Amino acid sequence: MNYQTEEIESKNIDHLGIIAGIIDEIGIVEKINEIFSIDIREKVNTGEVVKAIILNGLGFVSRPLYLFPDFFKDKAVEHLIGTGIKAEDLNDDKIGRVMDKLYKYGLTKLFLIIALEVVKKYGIDTKYSHLDSSSLHLHGEYKNCVNNLEKELGINREHPIMITQGYSRDHRPDLKQCILDLIVSSDGDIPLFFRGASGNESDKAVFAHILVEYSKQIDFESIMVADSALYSESNLKLMSNMKWISRVPLSIKKAKNLVKASIKNEMKACKIKGYSYIEEKVSYGGIEQRWLLVESVERKKADLNKLDKKIQEELLKANKQVDKLEQEEFADKSLAELKIKEITAKLKYHQISDYRITETLNQGKTAVYRVKCKLRENQELITQQQNSCGRFILATNILDAQELESEEILKIYKEQQSTERGFRFIKDPLFFADSLFVKNPQRVETMMMLMALCLLVYNLGQRQLRMSLKAQKATVKNQLNKPTESPTLRWIFQCFQGIHLLMAQGFQRILNLTESHCHILQFLPTTCQKYYLLS
């Protein structure tokens, strides 16, 4: 009997078709191949490798790069990346060579080229640019690890980043680390600028340099927003030709005095619920600016509770010390006075008052000195600290209130969390680079750039989906099965698990694609739809 062998193959697509479609829509593969050119001898070109890395990165499988082919072995590789490409072609040697090529070209420059294309193509609002940094920890040994601080001038660097100890945002001082600097737009949290840095680098030393470098390379005006690391006399002078919003560190005497002041009745209620503010013109570092003293009701309540707890804890401790002091016998009056001063010096919220030192005879009929005293609260200090609870100061060099209203300053600074959201995304345990694993500093830095590129693809896809839903006054179901017009792209990814591409005798068919999936896909670019054979 003759049996005809029919080749049937089923491969996973899941949500990867959406990612591949967004990558295509941006034109990342074409842009990279335009920069590096295509070598016809290669099975997989540079742009396709970068596409594969982004697919791996947003696959949420938490697998290290050296298991890269393993990730793709059950995926529809040809369908997602390119004709003739197989999982084994995406091996660690190939990935490594491409990473080295990207590093040699210049990671910040390459990222900026892609980001600016996105800005132009999708009309990203760049009125505000938010800068922040975070640390990523690493395991293992690195050739250029150092334990001493090394200073770098500006932000241009000919040598790789230094993998070393430094201030850890992850509270892991035991691990070596590197620093990731990001600038994002307040419109959709789109990353606009990337920079990798050494693990011991100080934000205060480089933030202004980063913004100056960024402003030179963009072709649009943008108001720079950053936290208090940006605010110093030298940094403000360096940014004299830029517009900025920054938090003012309370280490500055004038700022410290302002937050302690009793001006509660002078503060205005803000349109942003739970906030009040008062504004004044200030000159600092020779720069005329506006300071906005802001008070948060919610934060004030939490800060007052913490303060009360500290006061009560100190009171219990101080009462024990006073009890012990009153039981003690001193051979000399000066020794008793010295002990009172010693205890008082360690107290913050309380003071020893109304003390009396009396001479008496002890059981051995020897003259000794004993102390009687009372504790009282340091009311002046407590009042000052109560005033400062829930308060912070924002500053800007935009003096015209019509150009930038007071309440807009607060609104925009609150959007500084857009960079924090990006860092949370990159540090998510499901993300492929939660703890970096590549073993030389150049590739570590390249990996950080690729992580930022993943964030760009993800946030752009989410922005476009939400805009499309809003424009068409449509909704999709959220995790609670309720309609929403602002779903997270991660939830959409979860909805697409279990979708396969069936290939039989040259024909292709998508399995498990439901009406619900088709409903979602209509709000995504047509480049996404084609991977599910809908266009």
Coordinates of C-alpha atoms in Angstrom, one line a residue:
M1 CA 0.0 0.0 0.0
N2 CA 1.2 3.5 -0.8
Y3 CA 0.7 6.2 1.6
Q4 CA 1.1 9.8 0.6
T5 CA 3.0 11.8 3.3
E6 CA 1.3 15.1 4.0
E7 CA 3.5 17.7 5.7
I8 CA 1.5 19.5 8.3
E9 CA 3.2 21.9 10.7
S10 CA 1.8 24.1 13.4
K11 CA 3.8 27.0 14.9
N12 CA 3.0 29.5 17.7
I13 CA 2.3 33.1 16.8
D14 CA 0.5 34.2 20.0
H15 CA 0.9 38.0 20.4
L16 CA 4.2 38.1 18.4
G17 CA 2.2 39.1 15.3
I18 CA 1.2 42.3 17.0
I19 CA 4.8 43.1 17.9
A20 CA 6.1 42.2 14.5
G21 CA 3.4 44.4 12.9
I22 CA 4.4 47.4 15.1
I23 CA 8.1 46.9 14.2
D24 CA 7.1 46.9 10.5
E25 CA 4.9 49.9 10.9
I26 CA 7.8 51.9 12.5
G27 CA 10.2 50.6 9.8
I28 CA 12.9 49.5 12.2
V29 CA 14.3 46.7 10.0
E30 CA 14.5 49.0 7.0
K31 CA 16.1 51.9 8.9
I32 CA 18.8 49.6 10.4
N33 CA 19.5 47.9 7.1
E34 CA 19.8 51.4 5.5
I35 CA 22.4 52.3 8.1
F36 CA 24.4 49.0 8.0
S37 CA 23.6 47.8 4.5
I38 CA 22.7 44.1 3.7
D39 CA 25.4 41.5 3.0
I40 CA 23.8 39.0 0.5
R41 CA 25.9 36.2 2.0
E42 CA 24.0 36.5 5.3
K43 CA 21.0 34.3 6.0
V44 CA 19.7 36.9 8.4
N45 CA 20.5 40.6 8.0
T46 CA 21.1 43.1 10.9
G47 CA 17.6 44.6 10.8
E48 CA 16.0 41.1 11.0
V49 CA 18.2 40.2 14.0
V50 CA 17.1 43.3 15.8
K51 CA 13.5 42.5 15.0
A52 CA 14.1 39.0 16.4
I53 CA 15.6 40.4 19.6
I54 CA 12.6 42.7 20.1
L55 CA 10.2 39.8 19.6
N56 CA 12.2 37.8 22.1
G57 CA 12.3 40.8 24.5
L58 CA 8.5 41.3 24.3
G59 CA 7.8 37.6 24.4
F60 CA 7.8 37.8 28.2
V61 CA 9.5 34.4 28.7
S62 CA 12.4 35.5 30.9
R63 CA 15.0 33.6 29.0
P64 CA 18.6 34.8 28.7
L65 CA 20.0 35.7 25.3
Y66 CA 22.1 32.5 25.0
L67 CA 18.8 30.5 24.9
F68 CA 17.7 32.7 22.0
P69 CA 17.2 29.9 19.4
D70 CA 15.3 28.0 22.1
F71 CA 12.7 30.8 22.3
F72 CA 12.0 30.6 18.5
K73 CA 12.0 26.8 18.1
D74 CA 8.2 26.6 18.4
K75 CA 7.5 30.0 16.7
A76 CA 6.6 30.8 13.1
V77 CA 10.0 32.3 12.5
E78 CA 9.7 32.6 8.7
H79 CA 6.2 34.2 9.0
L80 CA 7.3 36.6 11.7
I81 CA 10.8 37.6 10.6
G82 CA 11.5 36.6 7.0
T83 CA 11.5 33.9 4.3
G84 CA 14.1 31.2 4.7
I85 CA 15.0 32.1 8.3
K86 CA 15.1 29.3 10.8
A87 CA 15.4 29.3 14.6
E88 CA 18.9 27.9 14.4
D89 CA 20.0 30.9 12.3
L90 CA 19.3 33.1 15.4
N91 CA 22.2 31.7 17.4
D92 CA 24.3 33.4 20.1
D93 CA 27.2 33.9 17.7
K94 CA 25.0 35.8 15.2
I95 CA 23.4 37.8 17.9
G96 CA 26.8 38.7 19.4
R97 CA 28.2 39.9 16.0
V98 CA 25.1 42.1 15.5
M99 CA 25.4 43.6 19.0
D100 CA 29.0 44.4 18.4
K101 CA 28.1 46.1 15.1
L102 CA 25.4 48.2 16.8
Y103 CA 27.8 49.2 19.6
K104 CA 30.5 50.3 17.1
Y105 CA 28.1 52.5 15.2
G106 CA 27.0 54.3 18.4
L107 CA 24.0 53.2 20.5
T108 CA 22.7 56.6 21.5
K109 CA 22.9 57.9 17.9
L110 CA 21.2 54.8 16.5
F111 CA 18.4 54.9 19.1
L112 CA 17.8 58.7 18.4
I113 CA 17.5 58.1 14.7
I114 CA 14.7 55.6 15.2
A115 CA 13.0 57.7 17.9
L116 CA 13.0 60.8 15.8
E117 CA 11.5 58.8 12.9
V118 CA 8.7 57.8 15.3
V119 CA 8.2 61.4 16.4
K120 CA 7.7 62.6 12.9
K121 CA 5.6 59.7 11.6
Y122 CA 3.2 59.5 14.5
G123 CA 3.1 63.2 15.5
I124 CA 4.3 62.6 19.0
D125 CA 3.8 65.7 21.1
T126 CA 7.3 66.7 22.2
K127 CA 6.5 69.9 24.2
Y128 CA 7.8 68.2 27.3
S129 CA 10.8 65.8 27.6
H130 CA 11.2 63.9 30.9
L131 CA 14.6 62.7 32.0
D132 CA 15.4 60.1 34.7
S133 CA 17.8 57.3 35.4
S134 CA 17.7 53.9 37.0
S135 CA 20.2 51.1 37.8
L136 CA 20.3 47.6 36.4
H137 CA 22.1 45.0 38.4
L138 CA 24.5 42.4 37.0
H139 CA 26.0 39.1 38.0
G140 CA 29.4 37.7 37.4
E141 CA 32.8 39.2 36.6
Y142 CA 33.5 42.0 34.0
K143 CA 36.9 42.9 32.6
N144 CA 36.7 46.6 33.3
C145 CA 35.0 46.3 36.8
V146 CA 36.4 48.9 39.2
N147 CA 35.5 49.6 42.8
N148 CA 36.7 53.2 43.0
L149 CA 34.8 56.1 41.6
E150 CA 35.9 57.3 38.2
K151 CA 35.0 60.7 36.9
E152 CA 33.8 61.2 33.3
L153 CA 33.6 64.6 31.8
G154 CA 30.4 65.4 30.0
I155 CA 28.6 62.4 28.5
N156 CA 30.8 61.6 25.5
R157 CA 32.8 58.4 26.1
E158 CA 35.2 56.6 23.9
H159 CA 35.5 53.6 26.3
P160 CA 32.8 51.1 27.4
I161 CA 30.8 51.7 30.5
M162 CA 32.2 50.6 33.8
I163 CA 30.4 47.7 35.5
T164 CA 30.9 48.5 39.2
Q165 CA 29.3 49.3 42.6
G166 CA 27.3 52.5 43.0
Y167 CA 24.1 53.9 44.5
S168 CA 21.6 51.2 43.8
R169 CA 18.0 52.2 43.0
D170 CA 17.1 48.5 43.5
H171 CA 18.5 48.5 47.0
R172 CA 21.1 45.9 46.0
P173 CA 24.5 47.5 47.0
D174 CA 26.0 44.0 47.0
L175 CA 25.7 43.7 43.2
K176 CA 27.6 45.4 40.4
Q177 CA 25.4 47.6 38.2
C178 CA 25.2 49.9 35.2
I179 CA 23.0 53.0 34.7
L180 CA 20.2 53.5 32.2
D181 CA 19.3 57.1 31.3
L182 CA 16.1 57.7 29.4
I183 CA 14.3 60.8 28.1
V184 CA 10.6 60.1 27.3
S185 CA 7.7 62.2 26.0
S186 CA 4.7 62.9 28.1
D187 CA 2.6 61.9 25.1
G188 CA 2.4 58.1 25.3
D189 CA 5.6 57.7 27.3
I190 CA 7.5 57.3 24.1
P191 CA 11.3 57.0 24.7
L192 CA 13.1 59.7 22.8
F193 CA 16.7 59.4 24.0
F194 CA 18.8 56.5 25.4
R195 CA 22.1 56.4 27.2
G196 CA 24.0 53.7 29.0
A197 CA 26.3 54.8 31.8
S198 CA 28.8 53.4 34.4
G199 CA 27.4 52.0 37.6
N200 CA 29.0 54.6 39.8
E201 CA 27.8 57.6 37.8
S202 CA 26.1 60.5 39.7
D203 CA 22.9 61.9 38.2
K204 CA 23.8 65.4 39.5
A205 CA 27.1 65.3 37.5
V206 CA 25.6 64.3 34.1
F207 CA 21.9 65.2 33.9
A208 CA 22.5 68.7 32.6
H209 CA 25.1 67.4 30.1
I210 CA 22.6 64.8 28.9
L211 CA 19.9 67.4 28.3
V212 CA 22.4 69.7 26.5
E213 CA 23.4 66.8 24.2
Y214 CA 19.8 65.9 23.6
S215 CA 18.8 69.5 22.7
K216 CA 21.6 69.7 20.2
Q217 CA 20.4 66.5 18.3
I218 CA 16.6 67.2 18.2
D219 CA 15.0 69.5 15.6
F220 CA 12.2 70.7 17.9
E221 CA 11.9 72.8 21.0
S222 CA 11.1 71.0 24.2
I223 CA 10.8 71.9 27.9
M224 CA 13.1 69.6 29.9
V225 CA 11.6 68.0 33.0
A226 CA 13.7 66.2 35.7
D227 CA 13.9 65.6 39.4
S228 CA 16.1 67.4 42.0
A229 CA 19.3 65.8 40.6
L230 CA 19.2 68.3 37.8
Y231 CA 18.9 71.3 40.1
S232 CA 22.3 72.8 41.0
E233 CA 23.9 76.2 40.4
S234 CA 26.4 74.7 37.8
N235 CA 23.7 72.7 36.0
L236 CA 21.3 75.7 35.7
K237 CA 24.1 77.8 34.2
L238 CA 24.9 75.0 31.7
M239 CA 21.2 74.9 30.7
S240 CA 20.9 78.7 30.3
N241 CA 19.7 78.3 26.7
M242 CA 17.0 75.7 27.5
K243 CA 13.6 75.8 29.1
W244 CA 13.2 73.5 32.1
I245 CA 11.1 72.3 35.1
S246 CA 12.8 70.7 38.0
R247 CA 12.2 69.8 41.6
V248 CA 14.3 71.9 44.1
P249 CA 16.4 69.9 46.6
L250 CA 15.6 70.8 50.2
S251 CA 19.3 70.9 50.9
I252 CA 19.3 74.5 49.6
K253 CA 18.8 76.8 52.6
K254 CA 16.2 79.0 50.9
A255 CA 14.1 76.0 49.9
K256 CA 14.4 74.5 53.4
N257 CA 13.2 77.7 55.0
L258 CA 10.3 78.1 52.5
V259 CA 8.8 74.6 53.2
K260 CA 9.0 75.2 57.0
A261 CA 7.2 78.6 56.8
S262 CA 3.8 79.1 58.3
I263 CA 2.0 80.1 55.1
K264 CA -0.9 77.7 55.1
N265 CA -3.5 80.4 54.8
E266 CA -1.7 82.0 51.8
M267 CA -1.8 78.8 49.7
K268 CA -4.2 78.5 46.8
A269 CA -6.3 75.4 46.1
C270 CA -5.2 73.7 42.9
K271 CA -7.5 72.3 40.1
I272 CA -5.5 69.1 40.6
K273 CA -7.4 67.5 43.4
G274 CA -5.6 67.2 46.7
Y275 CA -3.0 69.9 46.0
S276 CA -2.5 73.6 47.0
Y277 CA 0.3 75.9 46.1
I278 CA 1.9 79.3 46.3
E279 CA 4.3 80.9 43.8
E280 CA 7.2 83.3 44.1
K281 CA 9.9 84.7 41.9
V282 CA 13.4 83.7 43.0
S283 CA 17.0 84.2 41.7
Y284 CA 19.3 81.2 42.3
G285 CA 22.7 80.7 40.6
G286 CA 22.2 84.0 38.8
I287 CA 19.1 82.5 37.0
E288 CA 15.7 84.2 37.4
Q289 CA 13.0 81.6 38.0
R290 CA 9.6 80.8 39.4
W291 CA 9.3 78.6 42.5
L292 CA 6.1 76.7 43.2
L293 CA 5.7 75.6 46.8
V294 CA 3.3 72.7 46.6
E295 CA 1.4 70.9 49.4
S296 CA -0.2 67.4 48.9
V297 CA -3.1 66.6 51.3
E298 CA -2.5 62.9 51.0
R299 CA 1.3 63.1 51.4
K300 CA 0.9 65.6 54.3
K301 CA -1.3 63.1 56.2
A302 CA 1.2 60.3 55.7
D303 CA 4.2 62.6 56.7
L304 CA 2.4 63.8 59.8
N305 CA 1.8 60.2 60.9
K306 CA 5.5 59.4 60.4
L307 CA 6.4 62.5 62.4
D308 CA 4.1 61.7 65.3
K309 CA 5.5 58.2 65.4
K310 CA 9.1 59.6 65.6
I311 CA 8.1 62.0 68.3
Q312 CA 6.5 59.3 70.4
E313 CA 9.4 56.9 69.9
E314 CA 11.8 59.6 71.1
L315 CA 9.6 60.5 74.1
L316 CA 9.7 56.9 75.3
K317 CA 13.5 56.7 74.9
A318 CA 14.0 60.1 76.5
N319 CA 11.8 59.3 79.5
K320 CA 14.0 56.2 80.2
Q321 CA 17.1 58.3 80.0
V322 CA 15.6 60.9 82.4
D323 CA 14.6 58.3 84.9
K324 CA 18.1 56.8 84.8
L325 CA 19.6 60.3 85.1
E326 CA 17.5 61.1 88.2
Q327 CA 18.7 57.9 89.9
E328 CA 22.3 58.6 89.2
E329 CA 24.7 60.2 91.8
F330 CA 27.5 62.6 90.6
A331 CA 30.6 63.4 92.5
D332 CA 30.7 66.9 91.1
K333 CA 28.0 69.4 89.9
S334 CA 29.8 69.9 86.6
L335 CA 29.6 66.2 85.8
A336 CA 25.8 66.4 86.3
E337 CA 25.6 69.4 84.0
L338 CA 27.8 67.5 81.4
K339 CA 25.4 64.5 81.5
I340 CA 22.4 66.8 81.0
K341 CA 24.0 68.3 77.9
E342 CA 25.0 64.9 76.6
I343 CA 21.4 63.7 76.7
T344 CA 20.0 66.9 75.3
A345 CA 22.4 66.8 72.4
K346 CA 20.9 63.5 71.3
L347 CA 17.3 64.6 71.4
K348 CA 15.6 66.2 68.5
Y349 CA 11.9 66.7 69.3
H350 CA 12.4 67.2 73.1
Q351 CA 14.4 69.2 75.5
I352 CA 15.3 68.9 79.2
S353 CA 13.9 71.8 81.1
D354 CA 13.5 73.1 84.6
Y355 CA 16.3 70.9 85.9
R356 CA 17.7 71.3 89.4
I357 CA 21.0 70.0 90.7
T358 CA 21.0 69.5 94.5
E359 CA 23.7 68.4 96.8
T360 CA 22.9 65.6 99.2
L361 CA 24.5 62.9 101.3
N362 CA 24.5 59.4 100.1
Q363 CA 24.4 56.3 102.3
G364 CA 28.1 56.5 103.0
K365 CA 27.6 60.1 104.2
T366 CA 29.5 61.4 101.2
A367 CA 28.4 64.6 99.5
V368 CA 26.9 63.8 96.0
Y369 CA 24.9 65.7 93.4
R370 CA 21.5 64.5 92.0
V371 CA 19.3 65.8 89.2
K372 CA 15.6 66.6 89.0
C373 CA 14.3 67.6 85.6
K374 CA 11.4 67.6 83.2
L375 CA 11.0 66.9 79.5
R376 CA 9.3 69.4 77.2
E377 CA 8.6 69.2 73.4
N378 CA 10.8 71.3 71.1
Q379 CA 7.6 73.0 69.8
E380 CA 9.4 75.4 67.4
L381 CA 11.1 72.5 65.6
I382 CA 8.0 70.3 65.6
T383 CA 5.9 73.2 64.2
Q384 CA 8.4 73.7 61.4
Q385 CA 8.5 70.0 60.6
Q386 CA 4.7 69.8 60.7
N387 CA 4.6 72.8 58.2
S388 CA 7.0 71.0 55.9
C389 CA 5.0 67.7 55.8
G390 CA 3.6 67.0 52.3
R391 CA 5.5 70.0 50.8
F392 CA 7.9 70.2 47.9
I393 CA 9.2 72.9 45.6
L394 CA 9.1 72.9 41.8
A395 CA 11.1 75.5 39.8
T396 CA 11.1 76.7 36.2
N397 CA 13.0 79.3 34.2
I398 CA 9.9 80.1 32.2
L399 CA 8.9 83.4 33.8
D400 CA 5.9 84.1 31.7
A401 CA 2.8 82.6 33.4
Q402 CA 0.8 82.8 30.2
E403 CA 3.4 80.5 28.5
L404 CA 3.4 78.1 31.4
E405 CA 0.7 78.4 34.1
S406 CA 1.5 77.5 37.7
E407 CA -0.8 74.5 37.8
E408 CA 0.7 73.3 34.5
I409 CA 4.1 73.1 36.2
L410 CA 2.7 70.7 38.8
K411 CA 0.7 68.7 36.2
I412 CA 3.8 68.2 34.0
Y413 CA 6.1 67.3 36.9
K414 CA 3.6 64.6 38.0
E415 CA 4.0 63.1 34.5
Q416 CA 7.6 62.5 35.4
Q417 CA 6.4 59.1 36.4
S418 CA 6.3 58.3 32.7
T419 CA 10.0 57.5 32.9
E420 CA 9.5 55.5 36.1
R421 CA 6.8 53.4 34.3
G422 CA 9.4 52.7 31.6
F423 CA 11.9 51.5 34.2
R424 CA 9.3 49.3 35.9
F425 CA 8.6 47.8 32.5
I426 CA 12.3 47.1 31.8
K427 CA 12.8 45.6 35.3
D428 CA 9.7 43.4 35.2
P429 CA 10.7 39.8 36.1
L430 CA 9.0 38.7 32.9
F431 CA 11.2 40.9 30.7
F432 CA 14.2 39.2 29.2
A433 CA 16.8 41.4 30.8
D434 CA 15.6 41.6 34.4
S435 CA 19.1 40.8 35.5
L436 CA 21.7 41.4 32.8
F437 CA 23.7 38.3 31.8
V438 CA 25.9 39.2 28.8
K439 CA 29.5 39.1 29.8
N440 CA 31.3 42.2 28.5
P441 CA 30.5 45.9 29.1
Q442 CA 30.0 46.7 25.4
R443 CA 27.3 44.1 25.0
V444 CA 25.7 45.1 28.3
E445 CA 25.3 48.6 27.0
T446 CA 24.0 47.3 23.7
M447 CA 21.5 45.2 25.6
M448 CA 20.3 48.2 27.4
M449 CA 19.7 50.0 24.1
L450 CA 17.7 47.0 22.8
M451 CA 15.7 47.0 26.0
A452 CA 14.9 50.7 25.4
L453 CA 13.9 49.8 21.8
C454 CA 11.5 47.2 23.1
L455 CA 10.0 49.9 25.4
L456 CA 9.6 52.2 22.3
V457 CA 7.8 49.5 20.4
Y458 CA 5.5 48.6 23.3
N459 CA 4.6 52.1 24.3
L460 CA 4.0 53.2 20.7
G461 CA 1.7 50.2 20.1
Q462 CA -0.2 50.9 23.3
R463 CA -0.5 54.6 22.4
Q464 CA -1.8 53.9 18.8
L465 CA -4.3 51.3 20.1
R466 CA -5.8 53.7 22.7
M467 CA -5.9 56.6 20.2
S468 CA -7.7 54.4 17.6
L469 CA -10.2 53.2 20.2
K470 CA -10.9 56.8 21.3
A471 CA -11.1 58.1 17.7
Q472 CA -13.7 55.5 16.8
K473 CA -15.5 55.7 20.2
A474 CA -14.9 52.0 20.7
T475 CA -13.9 49.7 23.5
V476 CA -12.3 46.3 24.2
K477 CA -12.8 44.1 27.2
N478 CA -10.4 44.5 30.1
Q479 CA -9.3 41.9 32.7
L480 CA -12.6 42.2 34.5
N481 CA -14.5 41.7 31.3
K482 CA -15.6 45.3 31.3
P483 CA -15.3 47.7 28.3
T484 CA -12.4 50.1 28.3
E485 CA -10.9 52.5 25.7
S486 CA -7.4 52.5 27.5
P487 CA -6.3 48.8 27.7
T488 CA -2.6 48.0 28.5
L489 CA -0.8 46.3 25.6
R490 CA 0.3 43.6 28.1
W491 CA -3.3 42.6 28.6
I492 CA -3.9 42.5 24.8
F493 CA -0.8 40.3 24.6
Q494 CA -2.3 37.9 27.1
C495 CA -5.6 37.8 25.1
F496 CA -3.6 36.5 22.1
Q497 CA -2.0 33.5 23.8
G498 CA -2.7 30.1 22.1
I499 CA -2.9 31.4 18.5
H500 CA -1.1 29.2 15.9
L501 CA -0.1 29.2 12.3
L502 CA -1.0 26.0 10.5
M503 CA 1.0 25.1 7.4
A504 CA -0.1 22.3 5.1
Q505 CA 0.8 21.7 1.4
G506 CA 1.8 25.3 0.9
F507 CA -1.4 26.7 2.5
Q508 CA -1.5 28.7 5.7
R509 CA -4.2 29.1 8.2
I510 CA -4.5 30.8 11.6
L511 CA -5.9 28.6 14.4
N512 CA -7.8 29.8 17.4
L513 CA -8.4 33.3 16.1
T514 CA -11.8 34.4 17.5
E515 CA -14.1 37.3 16.8
S516 CA -12.8 38.9 19.9
H517 CA -9.3 38.8 18.5
C518 CA -10.4 40.2 15.1
H519 CA -12.3 43.0 17.0
I520 CA -9.0 44.0 18.7
L521 CA -6.9 43.8 15.6
Q522 CA -9.1 46.2 13.7
F523 CA -7.8 49.0 16.0
L524 CA -4.2 48.0 15.4
P525 CA -2.1 48.8 12.3
T526 CA -2.8 46.8 9.2
T527 CA 0.8 45.5 9.4
C528 CA -0.3 43.7 12.6
Q529 CA -3.4 42.2 10.9
K530 CA -1.4 40.7 8.1
Y531 CA 0.4 38.3 10.5
Y532 CA -3.0 36.9 11.4
L533 CA -3.8 36.6 7.7
L534 CA -6.5 39.3 7.9
S535 CA -5.2 41.6 5.1

